[in-house]
Amino acid sequence: MYLTWKTLCLRQQQPDLFQSGEYLPLVVEGTKADHVVAFVRMSPNSNVLVVVPHLVAGLLDDADVPPIGERVWQDTDIVLPFCTCSDKYRNMLTGEVLETQKIDGGEKISVSSALADFPVAVCVLE
């Protein structure tokens, strides 16, 4: 319910992003890349980065732990094929600030940072 509530609040705050924003699937690289789905919703004024685990049972090898943190995600990164006007995203679910790393032609964000304390990330530009 928390995830639904926070996402609906964001939708109310930025209706143009959800009504006419462009959907851009993102490339994920690294050891656990097959276990992450990531995309950006973009509008001229804003963008929102969404990161969600995928096929979690195979990821955790039946361990009774949540799909969060560096121990699970290791070297896995989300590639942003553009440069943002800011180098920081705030996860609206946890309040954590995620810093991007510059790469050729864009930026990247560590999945272990995005999913450090909660198994889903919905991030807005700072």
Coordinates of C-alpha atoms in Angstrom, one line a residue:
M1 CA 0.0 0.0 0.0
Y2 CA 2.9 2.3 0.7
L3 CA 4.3 2.0 -2.8
T4 CA 0.9 2.6 -4.3
W5 CA 0.2 5.6 -2.1
K6 CA 3.6 7.3 -2.8
T7 CA 3.3 6.7 -6.6
L8 CA -0.2 8.1 -6.7
C9 CA 1.1 11.2 -4.8
L10 CA 3.8 11.7 -7.4
R11 CA 1.2 11.3 -10.1
Q12 CA -0.9 14.0 -8.5
Q13 CA 2.1 16.3 -8.2
Q14 CA 3.3 15.8 -11.8
P15 CA 0.3 14.9 -14.0
D16 CA 1.9 15.9 -17.3
L17 CA 4.7 13.4 -16.6
F18 CA 2.2 10.5 -16.4
Q19 CA -0.3 11.8 -19.1
S20 CA 2.2 12.7 -21.8
G21 CA 5.6 11.7 -20.6
E22 CA 7.8 9.6 -22.8
Y23 CA 8.6 6.0 -21.6
L24 CA 12.3 5.0 -22.1
P25 CA 13.4 1.5 -21.1
L26 CA 17.0 1.4 -19.7
V27 CA 19.9 -0.9 -20.2
V28 CA 21.1 -2.7 -17.1
E29 CA 24.7 -4.1 -17.0
G30 CA 26.5 -6.3 -14.6
T31 CA 26.3 -9.7 -12.9
K32 CA 22.6 -9.4 -11.9
A33 CA 21.4 -7.5 -15.0
D34 CA 18.8 -10.2 -15.9
H35 CA 17.1 -9.6 -12.5
V36 CA 16.4 -5.8 -12.9
V37 CA 13.8 -3.9 -14.9
A38 CA 14.5 -0.1 -15.1
F39 CA 12.9 2.7 -17.1
V40 CA 12.5 6.5 -17.1
R41 CA 9.3 8.5 -17.6
M42 CA 10.4 11.8 -19.2
S43 CA 8.7 15.1 -19.8
P44 CA 10.3 18.5 -20.6
N45 CA 10.2 19.5 -17.0
S46 CA 11.0 16.3 -15.1
N47 CA 11.8 12.7 -15.2
V48 CA 11.3 9.7 -12.9
L49 CA 13.6 6.7 -12.7
V50 CA 11.9 3.4 -11.7
V51 CA 13.9 0.3 -10.7
V52 CA 12.3 -3.0 -9.9
P53 CA 13.7 -6.5 -9.2
H54 CA 12.8 -9.3 -11.7
L55 CA 12.7 -13.1 -11.1
V56 CA 13.7 -12.7 -7.5
A57 CA 13.6 -16.4 -6.6
G58 CA 16.4 -17.2 -9.0
L59 CA 18.4 -14.2 -7.8
L60 CA 18.4 -15.1 -4.1
D61 CA 19.0 -18.9 -4.5
D62 CA 16.2 -19.6 -2.0
A63 CA 17.8 -17.5 0.7
D64 CA 15.4 -15.8 3.1
V65 CA 16.7 -12.3 2.5
P66 CA 15.1 -9.3 0.7
P67 CA 16.5 -8.3 -2.7
I68 CA 18.3 -5.2 -1.4
G69 CA 21.9 -4.0 -1.0
E70 CA 25.3 -4.6 -2.4
R71 CA 25.5 -8.2 -1.3
V72 CA 22.7 -9.0 -3.7
W73 CA 23.3 -6.6 -6.5
Q74 CA 27.1 -6.5 -6.6
D75 CA 28.4 -4.7 -9.8
T76 CA 25.0 -4.2 -11.5
D77 CA 24.4 -0.7 -12.9
I78 CA 21.6 1.1 -14.7
V79 CA 22.8 3.1 -17.8
L80 CA 21.1 6.4 -18.4
P81 CA 21.8 7.2 -22.1
F82 CA 21.5 11.0 -21.4
C83 CA 23.0 13.5 -19.0
T84 CA 20.7 15.0 -16.5
C85 CA 20.8 18.6 -15.4
S86 CA 21.5 17.3 -11.9
D87 CA 23.7 14.5 -10.9
K88 CA 21.4 13.4 -8.1
Y89 CA 18.1 11.5 -7.8
R90 CA 16.1 11.2 -4.6
N91 CA 14.3 7.9 -4.0
M92 CA 10.8 9.1 -3.0
L93 CA 10.2 5.8 -1.2
T94 CA 13.2 6.0 1.2
G95 CA 14.4 9.6 1.0
E96 CA 17.9 8.4 0.0
V97 CA 19.9 10.5 -2.5
L98 CA 21.4 8.6 -5.4
E99 CA 24.4 10.1 -7.2
T100 CA 25.0 9.3 -10.9
Q101 CA 28.4 8.5 -12.3
K102 CA 29.4 10.0 -15.6
I103 CA 30.2 7.7 -18.4
D104 CA 30.7 8.2 -22.2
G105 CA 27.5 9.7 -23.6
G106 CA 25.5 9.5 -20.4
E107 CA 25.5 8.4 -16.8
K108 CA 24.9 5.3 -14.7
I109 CA 23.5 4.5 -11.3
S110 CA 24.4 1.5 -9.1
V111 CA 21.5 -0.9 -8.5
S112 CA 22.9 -1.6 -5.1
S113 CA 22.5 2.1 -4.2
A114 CA 19.0 2.4 -5.8
L115 CA 17.8 -0.7 -3.9
A116 CA 19.9 -0.3 -0.8
D117 CA 17.1 -0.4 1.8
F118 CA 13.8 -1.1 -0.1
P119 CA 13.2 -3.5 -3.0
V120 CA 11.8 -0.9 -5.4
A121 CA 13.0 2.5 -6.3
V122 CA 11.0 5.5 -7.7
C123 CA 13.5 8.4 -8.0
V124 CA 13.0 12.0 -9.0
L125 CA 15.7 14.4 -10.0
E126 CA 17.0 16.6 -7.2

